[in-house]
Short mmCIF file of C-alpha atoms and ligand atoms in Angstrom, two decimals:
data_model
loop_
_atom_site.label_atom_id
_atom_site.label_comp_id
_atom_site.label_asym_id
_atom_site.label_seq_id
_atom_site.Cartn_x
_atom_site.Cartn_y
_atom_site.Cartn_z
CA MET A 712 -29.87 58.63 48.66
CA ARG A 713 -28.66 59.46 45.21
CA THR A 714 -30.53 56.47 43.77
CA LEU A 715 -33.68 57.59 45.52
CA ALA A 716 -33.32 61.07 44.06
CA LEU A 717 -32.87 59.54 40.65
CA TYR A 718 -36.03 57.49 41.06
CA ILE A 719 -37.95 60.60 42.07
CA VAL A 720 -36.72 62.42 38.96
CA ILE A 721 -37.61 59.46 36.70
CA PHE A 722 -41.02 59.08 38.35
CA GLY A 723 -41.62 62.81 37.87
CA CYS A 724 -40.72 62.57 34.19
CA ILE A 725 -43.04 59.62 33.63
CA THR A 726 -45.90 61.38 35.39
CA ALA A 727 -45.31 64.52 33.34
CA ALA A 728 -45.22 62.45 30.17
CA LEU A 729 -48.45 60.70 31.13
CA ILE A 730 -50.21 63.98 31.81
CA PHE A 731 -48.91 65.37 28.54
CA PHE A 732 -49.96 62.33 26.56
CA SER A 733 -53.41 62.10 28.08
CA ALA A 734 -53.87 65.80 27.43
CA THR A 735 -52.97 65.40 23.76
CA GLY A 736 -54.80 62.11 23.37
CA GLY A 737 -51.79 59.79 23.53
CA PRO A 738 -48.34 59.61 21.97
CA PHE A 739 -48.85 60.17 18.27
CA PHE A 740 -47.65 56.74 17.21
CA VAL A 741 -49.96 54.96 19.62
CA GLU A 742 -52.92 56.97 18.43
CA GLU A 743 -52.12 56.41 14.78
CA GLN A 744 -51.68 52.66 15.13
CA TYR A 745 -54.70 52.37 17.38
CA ASN A 746 -56.88 53.93 14.71
CA ARG A 747 -55.32 51.83 11.99
CA ASN A 748 -55.97 48.65 13.89
CA ARG A 749 -59.58 49.33 14.67
CA PRO A 750 -61.77 47.82 11.97
CA SER A 751 -63.98 50.59 10.60
CA LYS A 752 -66.99 48.28 10.83
CA PRO A 753 -66.29 46.37 14.05
CA GLN A 754 -67.18 42.70 13.79
CA GLY A 755 -67.31 40.23 16.64
CA PRO A 756 -67.98 41.13 20.23
CA PRO A 757 -67.61 44.80 21.21
CA ILE A 758 -64.59 45.96 23.22
CA SER A 759 -65.58 46.06 26.86
CA HIS A 760 -65.03 49.08 29.03
CA SER A 761 -62.68 47.19 31.32
CA GLU A 762 -60.50 46.33 28.36
CA SER A 763 -60.20 49.88 27.10
CA HIS A 764 -59.41 50.89 30.65
CA ALA A 765 -56.63 48.29 30.73
CA TRP A 766 -55.12 49.91 27.65
CA GLN A 767 -55.00 53.24 29.43
CA THR A 768 -53.16 51.91 32.44
CA GLN A 769 -50.71 49.97 30.30
CA ARG A 770 -49.24 53.06 28.71
CA GLU A 771 -46.18 52.68 30.89
CA TRP A 772 -45.51 49.18 29.59
CA ILE A 773 -42.22 48.75 27.77
CA TYR A 774 -40.93 45.78 25.82
CA LYS A 775 -38.09 43.91 27.49
CA TYR A 776 -35.87 41.28 25.95
CA PRO A 777 -35.77 38.39 26.80
CA ARG A 778 -38.78 38.70 29.12
CA ASP A 779 -41.33 39.37 26.38
CA ALA A 780 -39.62 37.83 23.35
CA ARG A 781 -41.58 34.58 23.41
CA ASN A 782 -44.88 36.02 24.56
CA TYR A 783 -47.30 35.17 21.75
CA GLY A 784 -50.13 36.97 23.47
CA LEU A 785 -49.10 40.61 23.76
CA ASP A 786 -52.11 42.86 23.48
CA GLU A 787 -52.66 45.35 20.69
CA LEU A 788 -51.06 48.30 22.41
CA GLN A 789 -48.11 46.25 23.63
CA CYS A 790 -47.57 45.09 20.05
CA GLN A 791 -47.39 48.73 18.96
CA VAL A 792 -45.06 49.77 21.74
CA ALA A 793 -42.76 46.76 21.31
CA PHE A 794 -42.65 46.71 17.50
CA PRO A 795 -43.61 50.18 16.25
CA ASP A 796 -42.09 49.72 12.77
CA LEU A 797 -43.24 46.14 12.13
CA TYR A 798 -46.52 46.71 10.29
CA LYS A 799 -45.46 48.56 7.16
CA GLU A 800 -46.46 45.74 4.81
CA VAL A 801 -49.96 45.26 6.25
CA ASP A 802 -50.52 49.03 6.17
CA ARG A 803 -49.33 49.19 2.58
CA ALA A 804 -51.55 46.35 1.39
CA ALA A 805 -54.57 47.70 3.27
CA ALA A 806 -54.08 51.18 1.78
CA TRP A 807 -53.70 49.71 -1.71
CA TRP A 808 -56.94 47.75 -1.41
CA LYS A 809 -58.82 50.56 0.28
CA GLU A 810 -58.06 52.79 -2.69
CA ARG A 811 -59.56 50.11 -4.94
CA GLY A 812 -62.72 49.57 -2.93
CA GLY A 813 -61.55 46.69 -0.75
CA VAL A 814 -61.29 42.90 -1.11
CA THR A 815 -64.34 41.07 -2.41
CA GLU A 816 -65.42 37.42 -2.26
CA ARG A 817 -63.82 36.92 -5.64
CA GLU A 818 -60.47 37.30 -3.84
CA ILE A 819 -61.01 34.24 -1.65
CA ASP A 820 -61.28 31.76 -4.50
CA VAL A 821 -58.50 29.14 -4.65
CA GLY A 822 -59.11 27.71 -8.14
CA TRP A 823 -56.63 30.00 -9.86
CA ARG A 824 -53.58 28.72 -7.97
CA GLY A 825 -53.75 24.99 -8.76
CA ASP A 826 -52.12 23.75 -5.57
CA GLY A 827 -50.38 24.94 -2.40
CA ILE A 828 -53.20 27.25 -1.33
CA VAL A 829 -55.51 27.16 1.68
CA ARG A 830 -58.81 28.98 2.11
CA ALA A 831 -59.51 29.66 5.76
CA MET A 832 -61.53 31.87 8.05
CA ILE A 833 -61.26 33.23 11.54
CA TYR A 834 -64.70 33.35 13.10
CA ASP A 835 -65.30 34.33 16.72
CA ASN A 836 -61.54 33.95 17.36
CA GLN A 837 -61.51 30.39 15.95
CA LEU A 838 -59.47 29.29 12.96
CA TYR A 839 -61.36 27.23 10.35
CA VAL A 840 -59.91 25.57 7.27
CA ILE A 841 -62.43 25.85 4.43
CA ASP A 842 -60.46 24.36 1.54
CA ALA A 843 -56.96 22.89 1.73
CA HIS A 844 -56.09 22.87 -1.93
CA GLY A 845 -53.15 20.65 -2.97
CA VAL A 846 -51.11 20.87 0.21
CA PHE A 847 -50.40 17.18 0.80
CA ASP A 848 -47.11 16.39 -0.93
CA HIS A 849 -43.74 16.43 0.83
CA ASN A 850 -43.10 20.01 -0.25
CA HIS A 851 -46.43 21.70 0.50
CA ARG A 852 -47.49 19.70 3.53
CA PRO A 853 -44.90 20.90 6.09
CA ARG A 854 -45.21 24.48 4.85
CA ALA A 855 -49.00 24.64 4.96
CA LEU A 856 -49.17 22.90 8.34
CA ALA A 857 -46.46 25.12 9.84
CA THR A 858 -48.15 28.28 8.59
CA LEU A 859 -51.59 27.26 9.86
CA HIS A 860 -50.12 26.33 13.24
CA SER A 861 -48.34 29.69 13.48
CA LEU A 862 -51.54 31.54 12.66
CA HIS A 863 -53.50 29.43 15.12
CA ARG A 864 -50.91 30.17 17.82
CA ALA A 865 -51.25 33.91 17.21
CA VAL A 866 -55.06 33.66 17.36
CA THR A 867 -55.34 31.51 20.47
CA ALA A 868 -52.65 33.35 22.42
CA HIS A 869 -54.60 36.58 22.08
CA SER A 870 -56.99 37.41 24.88
CA GLY A 871 -58.97 40.10 23.03
CA PRO A 872 -61.49 39.87 20.20
CA LEU A 873 -60.34 39.55 16.60
CA PRO A 874 -62.47 40.51 13.61
CA ASN A 875 -64.02 37.77 11.48
CA VAL A 876 -62.04 37.28 8.27
CA GLU A 877 -62.00 34.92 5.33
CA PHE A 878 -58.92 34.74 3.12
CA THR A 879 -56.55 32.47 1.22
CA MET A 880 -52.88 31.82 1.90
CA THR A 881 -50.34 30.14 -0.34
CA ASP A 882 -47.22 28.24 0.66
CA HIS A 883 -45.50 28.73 -2.71
CA ASP A 884 -42.20 30.65 -2.81
CA ALA A 885 -43.82 32.89 -5.42
CA PRO A 886 -47.48 33.51 -4.54
CA LEU A 887 -48.56 34.24 -8.13
CA ILE A 888 -48.15 31.75 -11.01
CA ASP A 889 -47.58 34.48 -13.55
CA GLN A 890 -45.59 37.27 -11.89
CA GLU A 891 -47.45 39.86 -13.99
CA ASP A 892 -50.93 38.57 -13.14
CA LEU A 893 -52.14 41.06 -10.58
CA ASN A 894 -55.74 39.88 -10.87
CA HIS A 895 -55.46 37.59 -7.87
CA THR A 896 -54.50 38.19 -4.30
CA THR A 897 -53.63 35.95 -1.40
CA TRP A 898 -51.45 35.94 1.70
CA GLY A 899 -47.94 34.91 0.68
CA TYR A 900 -44.41 34.70 2.07
CA ALA A 901 -42.86 37.17 -0.36
CA ARG A 902 -43.67 39.49 -3.24
CA LEU A 903 -41.97 41.49 -5.95
CA ALA A 904 -42.13 45.28 -5.67
CA HIS A 905 -44.80 45.63 -8.36
CA GLN A 906 -47.05 42.93 -6.78
CA GLU A 907 -48.72 45.48 -4.55
CA ASN A 908 -51.96 43.51 -4.45
CA LEU A 909 -50.35 40.76 -2.34
CA TRP A 910 -50.42 40.53 1.45
CA LEU A 911 -47.32 39.31 3.24
CA MET A 912 -47.44 36.82 6.10
CA PRO A 913 -44.53 35.35 8.12
CA ASP A 914 -43.10 32.29 6.37
CA PHE A 915 -43.38 28.70 7.62
CA GLY A 916 -39.92 28.83 9.21
CA TYR A 917 -41.24 30.84 12.16
CA TRP A 918 -42.97 27.67 13.26
CA GLY A 919 -40.21 25.26 12.24
CA TRP A 920 -38.69 23.57 9.22
CA PRO A 921 -37.68 20.20 10.63
CA ASN A 922 -37.03 18.85 7.13
CA VAL A 923 -33.81 20.87 7.05
CA GLY A 924 -32.98 20.64 10.75
CA LEU A 925 -34.78 23.76 12.03
CA ARG A 926 -36.85 21.98 14.68
CA SER A 927 -38.48 25.14 15.93
CA TYR A 928 -37.74 28.81 15.40
CA SER A 929 -37.99 29.52 19.07
CA GLU A 930 -35.47 26.77 19.81
CA LEU A 931 -33.06 28.32 17.31
CA GLN A 932 -33.24 31.59 19.24
CA GLN A 933 -32.80 29.78 22.53
CA ASN A 934 -29.71 27.91 21.30
CA LEU A 935 -28.12 31.08 19.98
CA ALA A 936 -28.72 33.00 23.17
CA ALA A 937 -27.09 30.19 25.13
CA GLU A 938 -24.29 29.06 22.83
CA GLU A 939 -23.17 31.86 20.56
CA GLU A 940 -19.61 33.12 20.91
CA ASP A 941 -18.53 36.70 21.34
CA PHE A 942 -18.31 38.54 18.05
CA LEU A 943 -14.53 39.01 18.35
CA ASP A 944 -14.00 35.30 19.08
CA LYS A 945 -15.83 34.22 15.94
CA ILE A 946 -14.11 33.01 12.77
CA PRO A 947 -13.09 36.20 10.87
CA GLN A 948 -14.42 34.91 7.54
CA ILE A 949 -17.57 35.15 5.46
CA VAL A 950 -19.59 31.95 5.24
CA TRP A 951 -22.09 30.71 2.69
CA ARG A 952 -23.35 27.32 1.51
CA GLY A 953 -25.87 26.70 -1.23
CA ALA A 954 -26.78 25.28 -4.59
CA VAL A 955 -25.73 27.39 -7.55
CA GLU A 956 -27.18 25.72 -10.62
CA GLY A 957 -30.76 25.79 -11.78
CA LEU A 958 -32.04 28.63 -9.62
CA GLY A 959 -33.72 31.89 -10.55
CA SER A 960 -30.85 33.85 -9.01
CA HIS A 961 -28.03 31.86 -10.61
CA ASP A 962 -26.19 35.10 -11.48
CA VAL A 963 -26.12 36.23 -7.83
CA ARG A 964 -24.76 32.93 -6.54
CA ALA A 965 -22.22 32.45 -9.34
CA GLY A 966 -21.06 36.04 -8.72
CA LEU A 967 -20.56 35.32 -5.04
CA LEU A 968 -18.42 32.25 -5.81
CA ALA A 969 -16.31 34.18 -8.31
CA ALA A 970 -15.78 37.20 -6.05
CA SER A 971 -14.70 35.09 -3.09
CA ALA A 972 -12.54 32.48 -4.85
CA ASN A 973 -9.19 31.84 -3.12
CA GLN A 974 -9.63 34.63 -0.59
CA PRO A 975 -8.30 34.04 2.93
CA TRP A 976 -11.45 35.68 4.36
CA SER A 977 -13.82 33.32 2.57
CA ASP A 978 -15.48 30.06 3.59
CA ILE A 979 -17.89 29.98 0.68
CA LEU A 980 -18.70 26.61 -0.88
CA PRO A 981 -21.31 25.45 -3.37
CA LEU A 982 -23.48 22.47 -2.45
CA ASP A 983 -24.37 19.62 -4.76
CA TRP A 984 -27.56 18.07 -3.46
CA SER A 985 -27.19 15.06 -5.78
CA ASN A 986 -23.87 14.13 -4.11
CA ALA A 987 -24.26 12.70 -0.59
CA THR A 988 -20.51 13.07 0.23
CA ASN A 989 -20.60 16.70 -0.79
CA ILE A 990 -23.60 17.38 1.45
CA ALA A 991 -22.18 15.39 4.39
CA THR A 992 -18.89 17.31 4.35
CA ARG A 993 -20.14 20.79 3.48
CA LEU A 994 -23.63 21.34 4.84
CA LEU A 995 -23.82 23.69 7.83
CA GLY A 996 -26.70 23.93 10.24
CA MET A 997 -28.26 27.34 10.78
CA GLU A 998 -26.50 27.76 14.10
CA ASP A 999 -23.13 26.81 12.59
CA HIS A 1000 -23.37 29.90 10.40
CA CYS A 1001 -23.36 32.08 13.51
CA ALA A 1002 -19.81 30.87 14.35
CA TYR A 1003 -18.57 33.26 11.63
CA GLN A 1004 -18.20 37.03 11.85
CA PHE A 1005 -19.59 37.51 8.34
CA LEU A 1006 -22.54 35.95 6.50
CA ALA A 1007 -23.44 36.11 2.83
CA GLN A 1008 -27.12 36.29 1.86
CA THR A 1009 -28.36 35.36 -1.61
CA GLU A 1010 -31.79 35.00 -3.11
CA GLY A 1011 -32.70 31.54 -4.42
CA ASN A 1012 -35.64 30.81 -6.66
CA THR A 1013 -37.44 33.73 -5.10
CA TYR A 1014 -36.88 34.96 -1.54
CA SER A 1015 -34.50 33.04 0.69
CA GLY A 1016 -35.99 31.61 3.87
CA ARG A 1017 -32.61 31.57 5.56
CA LEU A 1018 -32.38 35.35 5.82
CA LYS A 1019 -34.34 35.50 9.06
CA SER A 1020 -32.12 32.79 10.53
CA LEU A 1021 -28.93 34.57 9.47
CA LEU A 1022 -30.24 37.81 10.97
CA ASN A 1023 -30.48 35.96 14.27
CA CYS A 1024 -26.68 35.69 14.39
CA HIS A 1025 -24.65 38.33 16.15
CA SER A 1026 -22.68 38.69 12.91
CA VAL A 1027 -22.41 41.05 9.95
CA LEU A 1028 -24.67 40.12 7.04
CA LEU A 1029 -23.61 41.01 3.50
CA SER A 1030 -26.38 40.90 0.93
CA HIS A 1031 -27.12 42.07 -2.57
CA LYS A 1032 -30.18 44.29 -2.98
CA LEU A 1033 -33.12 41.90 -2.66
CA SER A 1034 -35.79 41.72 -5.36
CA TRP A 1035 -38.22 39.66 -3.28
CA ILE A 1036 -39.74 41.37 -0.27
CA GLU A 1037 -40.64 39.58 2.98
CA HIS A 1038 -42.67 41.20 5.73
CA PHE A 1039 -39.63 42.55 7.62
CA HIS A 1040 -37.28 43.66 4.81
CA HIS A 1041 -37.99 47.37 5.28
CA LEU A 1042 -36.16 47.06 8.61
CA LEU A 1043 -32.86 46.24 6.88
CA GLN A 1044 -30.64 49.35 7.08
CA PRO A 1045 -27.65 49.56 4.72
CA SER A 1046 -26.22 52.80 6.15
CA GLY A 1047 -26.35 55.35 8.96
CA PRO A 1048 -26.06 54.93 12.72
CA ASP A 1049 -28.60 52.08 12.72
CA GLN A 1050 -26.88 50.19 9.92
CA ASN A 1051 -27.60 46.49 10.44
CA TYR A 1052 -26.19 44.88 7.29
CA VAL A 1053 -23.83 45.64 4.43
CA GLN A 1054 -25.22 45.94 0.92
CA THR A 1055 -23.20 44.62 -2.00
CA LYS A 1056 -23.66 44.71 -5.75
CA ARG A 1057 -25.94 42.05 -7.21
CA ASP A 1058 -22.95 40.10 -8.55
CA PHE A 1059 -20.91 40.62 -5.34
CA SER A 1060 -18.07 42.12 -7.42
CA ASP A 1061 -17.45 44.67 -4.64
CA LEU A 1062 -17.18 41.94 -1.98
CA PRO A 1063 -13.34 41.95 -1.75
CA LYS A 1064 -13.31 45.71 -1.19
CA LYS A 1065 -16.07 45.54 1.43
CA MET A 1066 -14.40 42.65 3.26
CA ARG A 1067 -11.03 44.43 3.36
CA SER A 1068 -12.66 47.47 4.90
CA LEU A 1069 -14.73 45.47 7.45
CA LEU A 1070 -11.68 43.44 8.49
CA ASN A 1071 -9.36 46.42 8.77
CA PRO A 1072 -8.29 46.42 12.45
CA SER A 1073 -8.95 50.15 12.75
CA ASN A 1074 -12.60 49.54 11.75
CA ILE A 1075 -13.29 46.66 14.11
CA LEU A 1076 -15.56 48.64 16.44
CA ALA A 1077 -17.60 49.97 13.54
CA THR A 1078 -17.83 46.47 12.14
CA GLN A 1079 -19.00 45.01 15.42
CA ARG A 1080 -21.54 47.80 15.72
CA ILE A 1081 -23.31 46.53 12.59
CA ALA A 1082 -23.58 43.11 14.23
CA ASP A 1083 -24.81 44.70 17.49
CA ASN A 1084 -27.48 46.65 15.61
CA ALA A 1085 -28.60 43.54 13.75
CA ARG A 1086 -28.93 41.51 16.94
CA ALA A 1087 -30.86 44.28 18.68
CA ALA A 1088 -33.17 44.93 15.73
CA PHE A 1089 -33.85 41.35 14.66
CA ARG A 1090 -33.08 38.56 17.13
CA GLU A 1091 -34.07 40.63 20.14
CA ARG A 1092 -37.01 42.55 18.68
CA TYR A 1093 -38.51 42.34 15.20
CA LEU A 1094 -37.82 38.66 14.54
CA THR A 1095 -38.93 37.37 17.93
CA PRO A 1096 -41.84 34.94 18.25
CA ALA A 1097 -43.71 37.76 20.02
CA ALA A 1098 -43.31 40.03 16.98
CA GLU A 1099 -44.40 37.25 14.65
CA ALA A 1100 -47.66 36.79 16.58
CA CYS A 1101 -48.25 40.58 16.67
CA TYR A 1102 -47.73 40.72 12.92
CA TRP A 1103 -50.28 37.97 12.25
CA ARG A 1104 -52.91 39.80 14.25
CA ALA A 1105 -52.16 43.12 12.54
CA LEU A 1106 -52.57 41.30 9.22
CA ILE A 1107 -55.95 39.92 10.34
CA ARG A 1108 -57.12 43.38 11.41
CA ALA A 1109 -55.85 45.10 8.28
CA TRP A 1110 -57.54 42.53 6.01
CA ALA A 1111 -60.76 42.92 8.01
CA ASP A 1112 -60.52 46.65 7.53
CA VAL A 1113 -60.83 46.34 3.73
CA GLN A 1114 -62.97 43.18 3.58
CA THR A 1115 -66.18 44.21 1.81
CA PHE A 1116 -68.18 41.07 2.56
CA GLU A 1117 -69.64 39.65 5.74
CA VAL A 1118 -67.96 36.38 6.71
CA GLN A 1119 -70.53 33.56 6.71
CA GLY A 1120 -69.52 31.28 9.54
CA TRP A 1121 -72.51 28.98 9.30
CA LYS A 1122 -73.97 26.85 6.55
CA GLU A 1123 -77.32 25.08 6.41
CA LYS A 1124 -77.86 21.55 5.22
CA LEU A 1125 -80.90 19.30 4.86
CA VAL A 1126 -80.33 16.20 6.97
CA GLU A 1127 -82.48 13.13 7.32
CA ASP A 1128 -83.34 11.86 10.76
CA PRO A 1129 -82.13 8.21 10.71
CA THR A 1130 -85.10 6.91 12.73
CA THR A 1131 -88.04 8.96 11.45
CA GLY A 1132 -86.69 9.59 7.96
CA ARG A 1133 -87.90 13.16 8.27
CA LYS A 1134 -85.74 15.89 6.72
CA LYS A 1135 -84.82 19.08 8.49
CA LEU A 1136 -82.42 21.99 8.14
CA LYS A 1137 -79.33 21.77 10.31
CA ARG A 1138 -76.84 24.57 10.88
CA SER A 1139 -73.13 23.85 11.17
CA MET A 1140 -69.91 25.79 10.80
CA ARG A 1141 -68.28 25.87 7.36
CA GLY A 1142 -65.02 23.98 6.92
CA ALA A 1143 -63.15 22.22 9.70
CA PRO A 1144 -61.96 23.77 12.94
CA PHE A 1145 -58.17 23.83 12.95
CA GLU A 1146 -58.16 21.57 16.01
CA ALA A 1147 -59.61 18.80 13.82
CA TYR A 1148 -57.74 19.74 10.66
CA ALA A 1149 -54.41 19.48 12.49
CA ILE A 1150 -55.17 15.80 13.12
CA MET A 1151 -57.19 14.75 10.08
CA GLU A 1152 -55.56 17.00 7.47
CA GLU A 1153 -58.94 16.98 5.74
CA VAL A 1154 -61.86 19.33 5.85
CA GLU A 1155 -64.40 16.47 5.70
CA TRP A 1156 -64.13 12.82 6.64
CA GLU A 1157 -66.36 9.82 7.16
CA LEU A 1158 -66.88 8.20 10.54
CA PRO A 1159 -65.32 5.96 11.62
CA ALA A 1160 -62.26 7.68 10.20
CA LYS A 1161 -59.74 5.68 8.23
CA ALA A 1162 -56.18 5.50 9.51
CA ARG A 1163 -54.03 7.98 7.66
CA ARG A 1164 -50.56 7.30 6.39
CA VAL A 1165 -48.39 10.35 6.90
CA CYS A 1166 -46.02 11.13 4.07
CA ILE A 1167 -42.45 11.94 5.05
CA ASP A 1168 -41.36 11.55 1.46
CA GLU A 1169 -43.13 10.68 -1.73
C1 NAG B 528 -56.81 40.56 -15.53
O1 NAG B 528 -58.17 40.89 -15.64
C2 NAG B 528 -58.46 41.73 -16.73
C3 NAG B 528 -59.93 42.14 -16.65
O2 NAG B 528 -60.74 41.07 -16.22
C4 NAG B 528 -58.11 41.01 -18.03
O3 NAG B 528 -58.37 41.84 -19.14
C5 NAG B 528 -56.63 40.64 -18.00
O4 NAG B 528 -56.31 39.87 -19.14
C6 NAG B 528 -56.31 39.83 -16.77
N1 NAG B 528 -54.85 39.65 -16.70
C7 NAG B 528 -54.28 38.45 -16.53
C8 NAG B 528 -52.79 38.45 -16.55
O5 NAG B 528 -54.90 37.43 -16.39
C1 NAG B 529 -18.96 14.59 -4.45
O1 NAG B 529 -18.48 15.56 -3.54
C2 NAG B 529 -17.19 15.33 -3.05
C3 NAG B 529 -16.89 16.34 -1.95
O2 NAG B 529 -17.19 17.65 -2.37
C4 NAG B 529 -16.19 15.41 -4.20
O3 NAG B 529 -14.88 15.16 -3.75
C5 NAG B 529 -16.59 14.39 -5.26
O4 NAG B 529 -15.76 14.52 -6.41
C6 NAG B 529 -18.06 14.56 -5.68
N1 NAG B 529 -18.47 13.49 -6.56
C7 NAG B 529 -19.04 13.69 -7.75
C8 NAG B 529 -19.46 12.47 -8.49
O5 NAG B 529 -19.24 14.81 -8.19
#
């Protein structure tokens, strides 16, 4: 009886909330995001009445982990309800460009980058590769392919219309060649604070990075959910492995080694990639890191792709203030009740003090709370495959919102009829559909196609 009464009360509250929200035009965050995500000049098929009706009735929908975590096809409203704070970077970039009149066709040129850049379009919900520019060596190839596959997954999993867009994306760690050259824009994995013209996309690791053992991002999450130990049963040390020499952030990494030398709470070791014994004895897989209570995060040449993997651990991350921004960094909280990591000085000189405090038995609940917050915020919400797909689509919509040109899906070409010799104009789509690109890794090819030798290494 008591349960029934409780249900009646809850039902009453929901009904009251629904009446209130419909009276005021919807919860403010839903309304705001809804407007943001509607292209001002809608392109593609119009939204049908039945679809807008579906949005109304879905207002009660709530995100549930793990039920929805691997759903690549959440609709627009579900994406807002599940991940309300995810879209800061797309909003920022769109606002920046709007203030400057929007993106023009000049911005979809690839010539300025040299290599590692792809020009692509989404037309009638189909992904087309227009120009794959220098993405075929052992470094660029897996990154470009992974990123295109991720984008394609987000496009095809979506049941609603997406605006037509044409854009470029680069797989370089640093999207711009000259960090001060703000004359070019593209979609990149990371940016510096002053590179406000750049658009951030999820990096290739959300598909997979098999070259370093990350077979698929979703599998990493699955393994952790199944295998990870209780926080209190984990090794009470801080772990880190990495190269130290010859990187942009040498000072950070050298500082970490110095601050942790000979400490009982440290399992921090440098890697020497030129020494096979060193790698065989020291290298840890991503999941092995999660066996520790504490994780150190350092930038490398630019951003560090391992951060998202480390944030998947139910552990406490310690990181210096990051110079390179990825699409989710604004969700890192260094203090307050939602604290989900511990911030250190750039040279980690305060690491011993921080570790002593975190390991103090009287602080153990507070320490575990940071790990709990991180798991709830990242592994179970903002770094799920579902969130990744939502982010891609928000990026597409935001770009469309400030795109000042009409995307030309078709091109015309004079072709000769082989029997009559007569010439006529023939229309065909520009570039190659991703379905074909994924197999041919070319935008154009002769028939019959030549066998292609896949490069695993140069
Ligand atoms: C950016 O463009 C402006 C105007 O076209 C030019 O004066 C400037 O030198 C360019 N900057 C770089 C770094 O290329
Ligand atoms: C290679 O690494 C191993 C293990 O770290 C180390 O004992 C050995 O001295 C290294 N060899 C060289 C040539 O640096």
